[in-house]
XYZ file of C-alpha atoms in Angstrom:
579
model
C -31.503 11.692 -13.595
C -28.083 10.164 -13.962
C -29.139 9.201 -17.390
C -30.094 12.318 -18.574
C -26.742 14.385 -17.088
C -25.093 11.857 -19.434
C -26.988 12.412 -22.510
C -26.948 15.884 -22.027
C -23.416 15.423 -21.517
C -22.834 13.455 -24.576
C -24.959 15.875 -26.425
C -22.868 18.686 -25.904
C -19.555 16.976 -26.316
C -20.623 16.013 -30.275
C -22.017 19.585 -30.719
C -18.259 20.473 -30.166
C -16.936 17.545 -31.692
C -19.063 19.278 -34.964
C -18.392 22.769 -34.678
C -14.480 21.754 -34.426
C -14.932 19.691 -37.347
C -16.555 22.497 -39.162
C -13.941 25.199 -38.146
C -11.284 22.780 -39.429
C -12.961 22.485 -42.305
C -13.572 26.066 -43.484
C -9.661 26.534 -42.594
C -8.405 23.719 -44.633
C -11.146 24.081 -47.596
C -11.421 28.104 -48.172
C -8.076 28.171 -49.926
C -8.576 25.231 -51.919
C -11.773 26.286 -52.844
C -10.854 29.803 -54.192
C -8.130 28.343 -55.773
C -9.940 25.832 -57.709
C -12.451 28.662 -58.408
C -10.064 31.116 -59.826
C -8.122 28.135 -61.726
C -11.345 28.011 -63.834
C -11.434 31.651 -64.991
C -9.646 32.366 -68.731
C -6.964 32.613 -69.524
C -4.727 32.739 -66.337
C -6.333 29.659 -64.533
C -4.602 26.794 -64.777
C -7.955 24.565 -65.943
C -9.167 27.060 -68.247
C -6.930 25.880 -71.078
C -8.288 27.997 -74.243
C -10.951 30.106 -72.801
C -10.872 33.309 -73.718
C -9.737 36.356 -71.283
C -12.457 36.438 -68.375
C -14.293 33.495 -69.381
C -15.256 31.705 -66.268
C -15.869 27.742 -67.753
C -18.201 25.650 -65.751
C -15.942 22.574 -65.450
C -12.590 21.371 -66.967
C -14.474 17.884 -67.435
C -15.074 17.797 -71.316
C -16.484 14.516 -71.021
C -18.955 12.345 -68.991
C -20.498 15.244 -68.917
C -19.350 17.692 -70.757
C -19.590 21.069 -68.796
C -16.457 22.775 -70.587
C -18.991 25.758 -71.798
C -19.707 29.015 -69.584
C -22.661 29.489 -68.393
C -24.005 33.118 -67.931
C -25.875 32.488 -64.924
C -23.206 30.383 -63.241
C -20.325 33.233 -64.213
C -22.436 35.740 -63.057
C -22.695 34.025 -59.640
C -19.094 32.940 -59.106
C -17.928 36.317 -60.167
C -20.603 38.105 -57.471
C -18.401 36.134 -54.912
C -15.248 37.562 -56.282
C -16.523 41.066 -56.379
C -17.343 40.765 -53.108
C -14.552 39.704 -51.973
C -12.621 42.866 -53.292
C -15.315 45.437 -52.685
C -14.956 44.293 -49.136
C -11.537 44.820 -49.111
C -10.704 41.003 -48.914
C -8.107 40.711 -51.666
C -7.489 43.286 -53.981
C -5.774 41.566 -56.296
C -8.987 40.444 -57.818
C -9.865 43.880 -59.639
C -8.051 42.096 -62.822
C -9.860 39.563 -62.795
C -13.501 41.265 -62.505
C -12.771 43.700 -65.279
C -11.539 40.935 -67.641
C -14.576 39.265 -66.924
C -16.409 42.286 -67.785
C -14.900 42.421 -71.179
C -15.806 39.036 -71.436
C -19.325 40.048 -71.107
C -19.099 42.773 -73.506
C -18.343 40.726 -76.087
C -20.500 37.713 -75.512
C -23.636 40.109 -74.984
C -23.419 40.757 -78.348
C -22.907 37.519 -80.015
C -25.906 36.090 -82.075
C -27.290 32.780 -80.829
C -30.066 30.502 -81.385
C -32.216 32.381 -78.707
C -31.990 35.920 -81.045
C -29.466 38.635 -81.413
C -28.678 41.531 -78.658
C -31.552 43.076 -79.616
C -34.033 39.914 -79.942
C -33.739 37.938 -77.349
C -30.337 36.670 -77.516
C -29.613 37.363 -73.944
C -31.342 34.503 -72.549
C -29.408 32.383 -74.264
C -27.672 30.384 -71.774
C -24.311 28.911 -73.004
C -21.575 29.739 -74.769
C -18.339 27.949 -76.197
C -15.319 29.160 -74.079
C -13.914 31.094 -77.258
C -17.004 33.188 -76.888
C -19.015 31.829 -79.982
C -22.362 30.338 -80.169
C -23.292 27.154 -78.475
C -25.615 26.324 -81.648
C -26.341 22.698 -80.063
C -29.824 21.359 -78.857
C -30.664 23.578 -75.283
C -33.352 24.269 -72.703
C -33.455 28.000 -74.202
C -33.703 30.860 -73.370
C -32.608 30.775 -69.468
C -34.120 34.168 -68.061
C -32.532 34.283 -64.848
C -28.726 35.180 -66.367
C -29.574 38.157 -67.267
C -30.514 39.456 -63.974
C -27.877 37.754 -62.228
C -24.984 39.132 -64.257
C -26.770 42.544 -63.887
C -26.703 42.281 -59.993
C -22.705 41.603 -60.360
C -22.101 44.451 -62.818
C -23.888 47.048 -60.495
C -22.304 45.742 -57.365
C -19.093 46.654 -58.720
C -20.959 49.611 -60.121
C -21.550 50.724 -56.965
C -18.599 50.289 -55.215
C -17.134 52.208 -58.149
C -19.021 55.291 -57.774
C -18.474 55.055 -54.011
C -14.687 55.414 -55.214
C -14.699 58.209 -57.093
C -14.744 56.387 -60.373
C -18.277 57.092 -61.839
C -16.969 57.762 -65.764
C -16.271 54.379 -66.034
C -19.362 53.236 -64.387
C -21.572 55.891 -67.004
C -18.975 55.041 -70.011
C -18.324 51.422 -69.976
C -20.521 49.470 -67.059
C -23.977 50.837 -68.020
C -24.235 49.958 -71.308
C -24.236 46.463 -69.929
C -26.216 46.698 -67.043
C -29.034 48.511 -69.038
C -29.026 45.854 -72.024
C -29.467 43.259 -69.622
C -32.137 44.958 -66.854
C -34.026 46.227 -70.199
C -34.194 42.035 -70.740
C -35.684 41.823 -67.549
C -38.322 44.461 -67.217
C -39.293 43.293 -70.793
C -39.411 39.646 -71.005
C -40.245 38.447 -66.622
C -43.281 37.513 -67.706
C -42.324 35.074 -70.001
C -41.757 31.320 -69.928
C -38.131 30.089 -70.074
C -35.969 26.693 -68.911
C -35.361 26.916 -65.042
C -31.786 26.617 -63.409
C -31.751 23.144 -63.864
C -32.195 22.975 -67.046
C -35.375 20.777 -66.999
C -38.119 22.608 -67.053
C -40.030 25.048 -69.126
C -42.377 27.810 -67.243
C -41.925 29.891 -64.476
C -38.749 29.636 -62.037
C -39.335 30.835 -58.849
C -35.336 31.582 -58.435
C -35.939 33.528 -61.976
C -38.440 35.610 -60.637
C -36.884 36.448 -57.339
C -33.370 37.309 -59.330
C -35.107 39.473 -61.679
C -36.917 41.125 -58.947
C -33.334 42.285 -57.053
C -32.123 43.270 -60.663
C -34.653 45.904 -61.099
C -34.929 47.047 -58.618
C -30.933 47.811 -58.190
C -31.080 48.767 -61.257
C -33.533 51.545 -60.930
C -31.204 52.633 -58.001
C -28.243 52.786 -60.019
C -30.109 54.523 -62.755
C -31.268 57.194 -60.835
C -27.611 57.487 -59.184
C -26.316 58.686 -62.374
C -29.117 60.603 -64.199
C -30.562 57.704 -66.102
C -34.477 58.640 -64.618
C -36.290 57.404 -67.276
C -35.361 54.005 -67.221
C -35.554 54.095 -63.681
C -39.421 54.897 -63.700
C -39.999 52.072 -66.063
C -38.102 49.383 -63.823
C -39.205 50.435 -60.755
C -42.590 49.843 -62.016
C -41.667 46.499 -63.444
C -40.534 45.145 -60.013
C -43.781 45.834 -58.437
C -45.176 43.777 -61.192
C -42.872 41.278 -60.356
C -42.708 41.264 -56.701
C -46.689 40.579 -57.092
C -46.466 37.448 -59.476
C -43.363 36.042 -56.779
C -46.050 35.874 -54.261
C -48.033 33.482 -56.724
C -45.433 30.689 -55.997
C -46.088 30.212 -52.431
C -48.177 27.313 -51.608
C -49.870 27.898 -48.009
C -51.427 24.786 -47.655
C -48.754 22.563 -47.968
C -46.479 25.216 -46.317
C -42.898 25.659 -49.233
C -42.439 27.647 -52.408
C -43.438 25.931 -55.367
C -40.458 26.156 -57.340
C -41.714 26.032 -60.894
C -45.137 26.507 -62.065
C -44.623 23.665 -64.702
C -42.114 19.984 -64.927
C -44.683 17.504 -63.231
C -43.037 17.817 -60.037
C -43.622 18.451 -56.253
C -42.075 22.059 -56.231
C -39.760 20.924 -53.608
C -36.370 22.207 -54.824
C -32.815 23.895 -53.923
C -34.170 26.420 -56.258
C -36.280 27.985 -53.645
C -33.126 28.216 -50.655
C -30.889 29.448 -53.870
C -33.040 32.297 -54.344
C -33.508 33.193 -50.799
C -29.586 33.522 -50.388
C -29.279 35.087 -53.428
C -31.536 38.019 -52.666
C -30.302 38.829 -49.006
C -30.515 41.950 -47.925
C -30.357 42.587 -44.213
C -31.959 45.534 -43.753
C -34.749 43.826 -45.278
C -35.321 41.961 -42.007
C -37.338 38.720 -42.288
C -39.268 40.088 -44.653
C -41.690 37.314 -45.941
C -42.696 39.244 -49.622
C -39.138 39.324 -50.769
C -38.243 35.166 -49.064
C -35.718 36.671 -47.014
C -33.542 33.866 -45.280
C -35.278 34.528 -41.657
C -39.083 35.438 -42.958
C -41.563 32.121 -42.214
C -42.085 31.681 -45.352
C -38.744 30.782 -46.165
C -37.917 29.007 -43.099
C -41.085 27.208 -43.710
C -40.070 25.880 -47.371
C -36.154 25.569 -46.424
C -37.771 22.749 -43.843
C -40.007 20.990 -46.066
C -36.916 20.823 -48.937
C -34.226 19.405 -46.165
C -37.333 16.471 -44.985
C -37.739 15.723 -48.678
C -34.597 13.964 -48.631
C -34.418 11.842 -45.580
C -35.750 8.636 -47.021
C -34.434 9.525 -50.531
C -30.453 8.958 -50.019
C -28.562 5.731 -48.696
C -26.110 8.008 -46.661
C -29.242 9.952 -44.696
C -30.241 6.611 -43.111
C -30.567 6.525 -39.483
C -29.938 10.533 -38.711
C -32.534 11.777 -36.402
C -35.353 13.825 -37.668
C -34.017 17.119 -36.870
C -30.497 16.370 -38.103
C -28.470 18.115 -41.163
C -28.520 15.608 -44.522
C -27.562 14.971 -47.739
C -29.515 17.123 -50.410
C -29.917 17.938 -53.691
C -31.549 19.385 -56.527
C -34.880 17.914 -56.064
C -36.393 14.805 -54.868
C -37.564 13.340 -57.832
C -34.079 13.825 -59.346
C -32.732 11.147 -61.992
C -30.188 12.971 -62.983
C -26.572 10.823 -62.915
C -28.789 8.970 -60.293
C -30.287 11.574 -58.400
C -27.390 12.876 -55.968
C -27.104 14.841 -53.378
C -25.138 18.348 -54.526
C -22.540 19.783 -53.117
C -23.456 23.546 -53.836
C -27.359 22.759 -52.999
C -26.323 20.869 -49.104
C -23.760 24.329 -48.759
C -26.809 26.266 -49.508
C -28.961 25.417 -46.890
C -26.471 26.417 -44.637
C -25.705 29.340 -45.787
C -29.519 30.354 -45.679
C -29.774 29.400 -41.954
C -26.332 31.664 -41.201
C -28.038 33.901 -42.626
C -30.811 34.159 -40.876
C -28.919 33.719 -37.518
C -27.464 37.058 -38.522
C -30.582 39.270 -39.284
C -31.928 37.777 -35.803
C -28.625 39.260 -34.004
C -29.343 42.333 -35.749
C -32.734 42.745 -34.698
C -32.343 41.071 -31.318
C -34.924 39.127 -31.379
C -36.346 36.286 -33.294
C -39.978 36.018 -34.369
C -42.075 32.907 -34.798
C -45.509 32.941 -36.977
C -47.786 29.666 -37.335
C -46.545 29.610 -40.654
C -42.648 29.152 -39.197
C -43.965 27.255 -35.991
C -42.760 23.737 -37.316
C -39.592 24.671 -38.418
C -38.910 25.983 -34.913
C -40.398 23.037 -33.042
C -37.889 20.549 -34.681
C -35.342 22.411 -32.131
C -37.626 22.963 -29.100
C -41.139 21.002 -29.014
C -42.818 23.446 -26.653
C -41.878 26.758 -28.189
C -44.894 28.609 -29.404
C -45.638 31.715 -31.631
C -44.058 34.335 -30.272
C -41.649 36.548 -30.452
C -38.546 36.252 -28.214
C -35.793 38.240 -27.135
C -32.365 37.718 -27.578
C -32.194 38.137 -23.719
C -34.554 35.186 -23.869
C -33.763 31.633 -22.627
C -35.763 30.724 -26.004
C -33.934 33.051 -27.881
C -30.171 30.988 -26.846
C -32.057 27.787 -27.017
C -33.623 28.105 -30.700
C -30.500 30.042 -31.960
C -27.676 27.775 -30.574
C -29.496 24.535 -32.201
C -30.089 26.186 -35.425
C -26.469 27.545 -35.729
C -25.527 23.506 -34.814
C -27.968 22.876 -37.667
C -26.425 24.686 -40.186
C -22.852 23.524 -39.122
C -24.438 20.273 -39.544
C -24.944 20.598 -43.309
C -21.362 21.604 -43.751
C -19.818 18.439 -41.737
C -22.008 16.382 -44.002
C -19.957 18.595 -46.685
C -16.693 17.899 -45.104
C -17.595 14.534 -44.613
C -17.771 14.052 -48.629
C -15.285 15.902 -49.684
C -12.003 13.704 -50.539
C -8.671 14.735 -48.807
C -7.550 17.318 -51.397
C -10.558 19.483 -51.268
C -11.490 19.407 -54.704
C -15.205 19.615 -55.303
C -17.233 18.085 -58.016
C -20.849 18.968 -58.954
C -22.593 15.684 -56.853
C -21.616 13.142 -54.541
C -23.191 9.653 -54.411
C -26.709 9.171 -52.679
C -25.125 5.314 -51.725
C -21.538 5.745 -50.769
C -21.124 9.633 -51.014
C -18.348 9.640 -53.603
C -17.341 12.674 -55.894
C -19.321 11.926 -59.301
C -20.375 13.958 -62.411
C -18.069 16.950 -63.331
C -15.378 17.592 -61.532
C -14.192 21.024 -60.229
C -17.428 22.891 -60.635
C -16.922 26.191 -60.754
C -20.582 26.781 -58.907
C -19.392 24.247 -56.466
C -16.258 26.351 -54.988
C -18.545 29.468 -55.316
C -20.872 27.636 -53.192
C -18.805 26.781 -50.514
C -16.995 30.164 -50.301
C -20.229 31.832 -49.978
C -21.330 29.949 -46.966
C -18.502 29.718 -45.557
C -18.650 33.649 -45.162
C -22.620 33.892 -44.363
C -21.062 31.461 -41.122
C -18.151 34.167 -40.497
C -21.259 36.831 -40.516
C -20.166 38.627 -44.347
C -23.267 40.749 -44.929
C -23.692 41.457 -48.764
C -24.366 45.220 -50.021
C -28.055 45.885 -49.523
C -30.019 46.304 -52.612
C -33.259 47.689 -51.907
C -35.539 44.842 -50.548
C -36.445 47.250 -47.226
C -39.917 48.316 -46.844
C -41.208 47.534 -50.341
C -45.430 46.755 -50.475
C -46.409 44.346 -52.727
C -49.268 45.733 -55.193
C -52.957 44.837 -54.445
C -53.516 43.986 -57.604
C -51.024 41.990 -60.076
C -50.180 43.078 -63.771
C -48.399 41.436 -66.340
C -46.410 43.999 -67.130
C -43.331 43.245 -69.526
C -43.307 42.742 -73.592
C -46.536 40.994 -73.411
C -48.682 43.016 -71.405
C -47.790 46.434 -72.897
C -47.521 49.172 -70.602
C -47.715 52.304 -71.817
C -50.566 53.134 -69.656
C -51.348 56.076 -72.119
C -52.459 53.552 -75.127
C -53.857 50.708 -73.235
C -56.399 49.981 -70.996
C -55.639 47.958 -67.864
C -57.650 45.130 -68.094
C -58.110 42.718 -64.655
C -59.345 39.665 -64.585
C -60.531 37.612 -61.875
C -61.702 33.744 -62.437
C -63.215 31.792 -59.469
C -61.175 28.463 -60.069
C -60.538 25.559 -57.696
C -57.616 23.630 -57.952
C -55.573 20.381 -57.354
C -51.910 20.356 -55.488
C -49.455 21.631 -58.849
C -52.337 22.851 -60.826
C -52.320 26.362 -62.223
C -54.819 28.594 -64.160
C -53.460 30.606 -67.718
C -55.317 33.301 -69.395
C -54.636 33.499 -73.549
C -56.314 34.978 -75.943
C -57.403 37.071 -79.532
C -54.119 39.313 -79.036
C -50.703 40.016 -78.812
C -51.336 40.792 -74.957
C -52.565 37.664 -74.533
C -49.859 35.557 -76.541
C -52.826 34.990 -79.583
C -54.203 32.102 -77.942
C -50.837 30.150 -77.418
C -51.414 27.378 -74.839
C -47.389 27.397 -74.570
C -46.785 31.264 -73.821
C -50.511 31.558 -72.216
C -50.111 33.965 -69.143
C -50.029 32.708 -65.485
C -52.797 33.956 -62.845
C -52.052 34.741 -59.421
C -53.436 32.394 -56.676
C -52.893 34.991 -54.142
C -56.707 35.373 -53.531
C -56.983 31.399 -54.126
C -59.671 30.186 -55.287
C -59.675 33.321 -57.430
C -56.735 33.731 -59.376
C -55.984 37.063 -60.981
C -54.088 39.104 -63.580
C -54.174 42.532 -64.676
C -53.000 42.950 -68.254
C -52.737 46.453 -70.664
C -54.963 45.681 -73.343
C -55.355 48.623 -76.622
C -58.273 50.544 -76.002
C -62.033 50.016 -77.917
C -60.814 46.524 -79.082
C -63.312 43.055 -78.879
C -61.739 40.387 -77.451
C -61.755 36.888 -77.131
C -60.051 34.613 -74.371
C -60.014 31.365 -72.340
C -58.816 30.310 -69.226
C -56.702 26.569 -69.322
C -55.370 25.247 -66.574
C -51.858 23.342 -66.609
C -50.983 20.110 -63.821
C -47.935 17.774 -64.773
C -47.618 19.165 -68.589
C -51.402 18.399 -69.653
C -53.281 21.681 -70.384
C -56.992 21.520 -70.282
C -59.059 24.506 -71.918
C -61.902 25.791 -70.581
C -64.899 24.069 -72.234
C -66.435 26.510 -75.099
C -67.662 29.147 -76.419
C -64.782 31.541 -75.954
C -65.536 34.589 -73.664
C -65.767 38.171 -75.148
C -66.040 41.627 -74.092
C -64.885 45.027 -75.955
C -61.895 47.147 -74.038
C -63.148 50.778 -73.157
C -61.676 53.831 -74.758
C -59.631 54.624 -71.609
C -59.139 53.905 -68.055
C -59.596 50.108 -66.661
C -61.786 47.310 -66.765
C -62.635 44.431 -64.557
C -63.463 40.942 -65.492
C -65.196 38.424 -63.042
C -65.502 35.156 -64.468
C -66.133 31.740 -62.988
C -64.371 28.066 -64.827
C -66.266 26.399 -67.202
């Protein structure tokens, strides 16, 4: 008995030992991060040395690597922490700032590129030279997810704008912008593009999830000023969408497969990133939109932090169900495969999060598809649901909240004595490396450190949404003008290995003319039939395959090619089996 008063003693002595540490640390570190933040952003920062007005550069490193470029979807997600900060009435200096950096966009939205013009594709381009010209270089291009990102910041400020009596410049100046870049979206989601890495060509769980929120904010902005067309045609996108983000979730294995293609496990930042990024807390836990809290996401969040316990020097001998180093993925090479600063702030700042939805709702529920993440805190909990009057309730919620301050003491820990926070830190010795003052990095930081002081984000829709029995393409590829098309399903009884995924391509445009590289991607929802709905032109004969794609090799289904001919009107289903 004596033995365990002491350990339970000693227990609760470094639990306060941590969340002092952590306290300290968000004092000392919040000014030094916004500072280094804001010193990045053209042409007032004082590391942004010939970037243009508004430009927000990734890095001052020009070297070793060079990151001294801006980055649409890293602007777009630093400067959704700045408007946040002044549309919550945080510092209200920063309106300069966000409307120079809305010029900025302006201008580089319509600069030509190697990924098209304005009107061809040119917004997934994901770089440009801080002068605002074209990065013409070698790329993973297009990026599809900075689009949507930089959408979501324009109509947060949108919003807040309207709320303030200034809709004329929200109609005259802002939606211009939003609309060329949510038009991007609800056209081209159902294409292939490089993920936020970098890396990897295919579908990008944190691309699909982003482009979701855009639409569907962007149908609600839309319809706030008049703009009703558009908003029936994205609001009908994002169902599409929302169906295909349920594709990425792997059940048996319990975490989000976060790309469809790269030869990896799926286990990746990307998945906690998008969470975070698509908050919205009268959502709930909602498990269809990976809201921080749902099972889902606590589910994957778990599986990502254990990937990294026997990867990194520095995680070596901390317990099971302690905070640790991560990063990007676990098969990372990358300048040796470190741990991240912005991807160990991250997991924090989902688990916050979530800590605040269950305060909200007062209670806290746990599914057999949550259970283990919930056991690494208390071994006998079950499924349930508990009050916050609960003993459970304190217990689960108090080590969680010591959880996530975990993950920023490992930060703390890492960061050198002036604050200043580079893109990685070593796995070995946990010392600053690659760029220096990423811009993402402050962001980052900032971002959890307010999820931690409770900051709840603008809602943008995620509430109550239903996710469409059956899945259509939708976009550029799949038509949908339901008035010239016929809405074709098809269903193909197909089992699988773990990272294997079935395509459909075929004799037309709607099915990417037999291209193994743009071939469309079936939902596994109803695994082992996959599905897709696609809008096909009416009285046409058509030929198509299934292939299915594991670690880049694509395998066709053995021949002849299947057939049918598209009805004059309605739909049409197609139940097919692999051959």
């Amino acid at each position: 008995m004596r033995f365990s008063v002491l350990s339970a003693f000693t227990f609760i002595a470094a639990v306060v030992s941590q969340s002092s540490t952590v306290d300290q640390y968000v004092t000392t570190e919040s000014p030094i991060a916004k500072a280094g933040l804001l010193a990045n952003i053209g042409t007032t920062g004082s590391k942004s040395s010939g970037a243009k007005s508004g430009v927000i550069i990734a890095s001052p490193s020009n070297s070793s690597p060079d990151y001294l470029y801006t980055w649409t979807r890293d602007s777009s997600l630093v400067m959704k922490w700045v408007i946040d900060q002044f549309t919550s009435e945080k510092d209200a200096s920063l309106r300069t700032t966000i409307d120079s950096w809305v010029a900025a966009q302006a201008i580089q939205q319509q600069v030509s590129n190697p990924s098209g013009t304005v009107s061809s594709g040119g917004l997934g381009e994901p770089k440009f030279n801080i002068d605002l010209s074209a990065f013409t270089g070698g790329w993973g291009r297009p990026q599809r997810d900075g689009p949507a990102l930089r959408a979501t910041a324009f109509i947060t400020y949108a919003n807040w704008l309207i709320q303030n009596s200034n809709t004329s410049y929200v109609t005259s100046t802002l939606w211009p912008l939003i609309k060329l870049d949510v038009d991007y979206v609800s056209a081209n989601w159902n294409q292939t593009g490089f993920d936020l890495w970098e890396e990897v060509s295919s579908s990008s769980f944190f691309t699909t999830a982003v482009q979701h929120r855009a639409l569907r904010e962007g149908a609600a902005l839309a319809t706030k000023i008049g703009q009703t067309s558009v908003a029936s045609t994205y609001t009908a996108q994002a169902a599409n969408v929302l169906c295909f983000l349920q594709s990425y979730w792997n059940p048996t294995a319990g975490y989000v497969t976060s790309n469809t293609g790269g030869g990896r496990s799926g286990k990746d930042a990307n998945s906690a990133l998008a969470s975070v990024h698509t908050f919205d807390i009268n959502a709930g836990c909602d498990a269809a939109t990976f809201q921080p809290c749902s099972d889902k996401a606590l589910s994957s969040l778990k599986v990502y932090i254990d990937s990294f316990r026997s990867v990194y020097t520095i995680n070596s001998g901390i317990a099971a169900n302690a905070a640790v180093a991560t990063g990007r993925y676990p098969e990372d090479s990358y300048y040796g495969g470190n741990p991240w600063y912005l991807t160990t702030a991250v997991v924090a700042e989902q688990l916050y999060d979530a800590l605040t939805v269950w305060n909200k709702l007062g209670a806290l529920n746990v599914t057999a598809t949550s259970l283990p993440f919930f056991q690494q805190f208390s071994s006998s909990v079950t499924a349930d649901t508990y009050a916050s009057t609960t003993t459970t309730y304190a217990t689960l919620t108090t080590a969680i909240k010591n959880f996530a301050d975990g993950f920023l003491a490992i930060h703390a820990k890492y960061t050198p004595s002036g604050g200043a926070l580079s893109e990685q830190y070593t796995r070995a010795a946990g010392t600053p490396t690659s760029a220096s003052d990423l811009t993402w990095s402050y962001a980052a930081i900032l971002t959890a450190f307010g999820a931690r002081d409770g900051f709840i984000p603008a809602s943008w829709g995620a509430a109550g949404l239903s996710v469409p029995s059956t899945c259509s393409s939708g976009g550029s590829s799949g038509g949908g003008d339901s008035g010239s098309t016929v809405a074709v399903t098809f269903n193909v009884y197909a089992t699988t290995v773990y990272g294997e995924n079935i395509y459909l391509t075929g004799s037309v445009g709607a099915l990417q003319n037999w291209s193994p590289d743009t071939a469309l991607l079936l939902s596994s929802a109803s695994y082992p039939t996959w599905k897709i709905t696609v809008n096909l032109p009416p009285s046409t004969s058509i030929s198509y395959k299934y292939i299915r794609k594991n670690n880049g090799a694509v395998t066709w289904e053995s021949d002849p090619n299947l057939t049918f001919t598209t009805p004059a009107s309605g739909t049409y289903t197609l139940n097919d089996t692999w051959r």
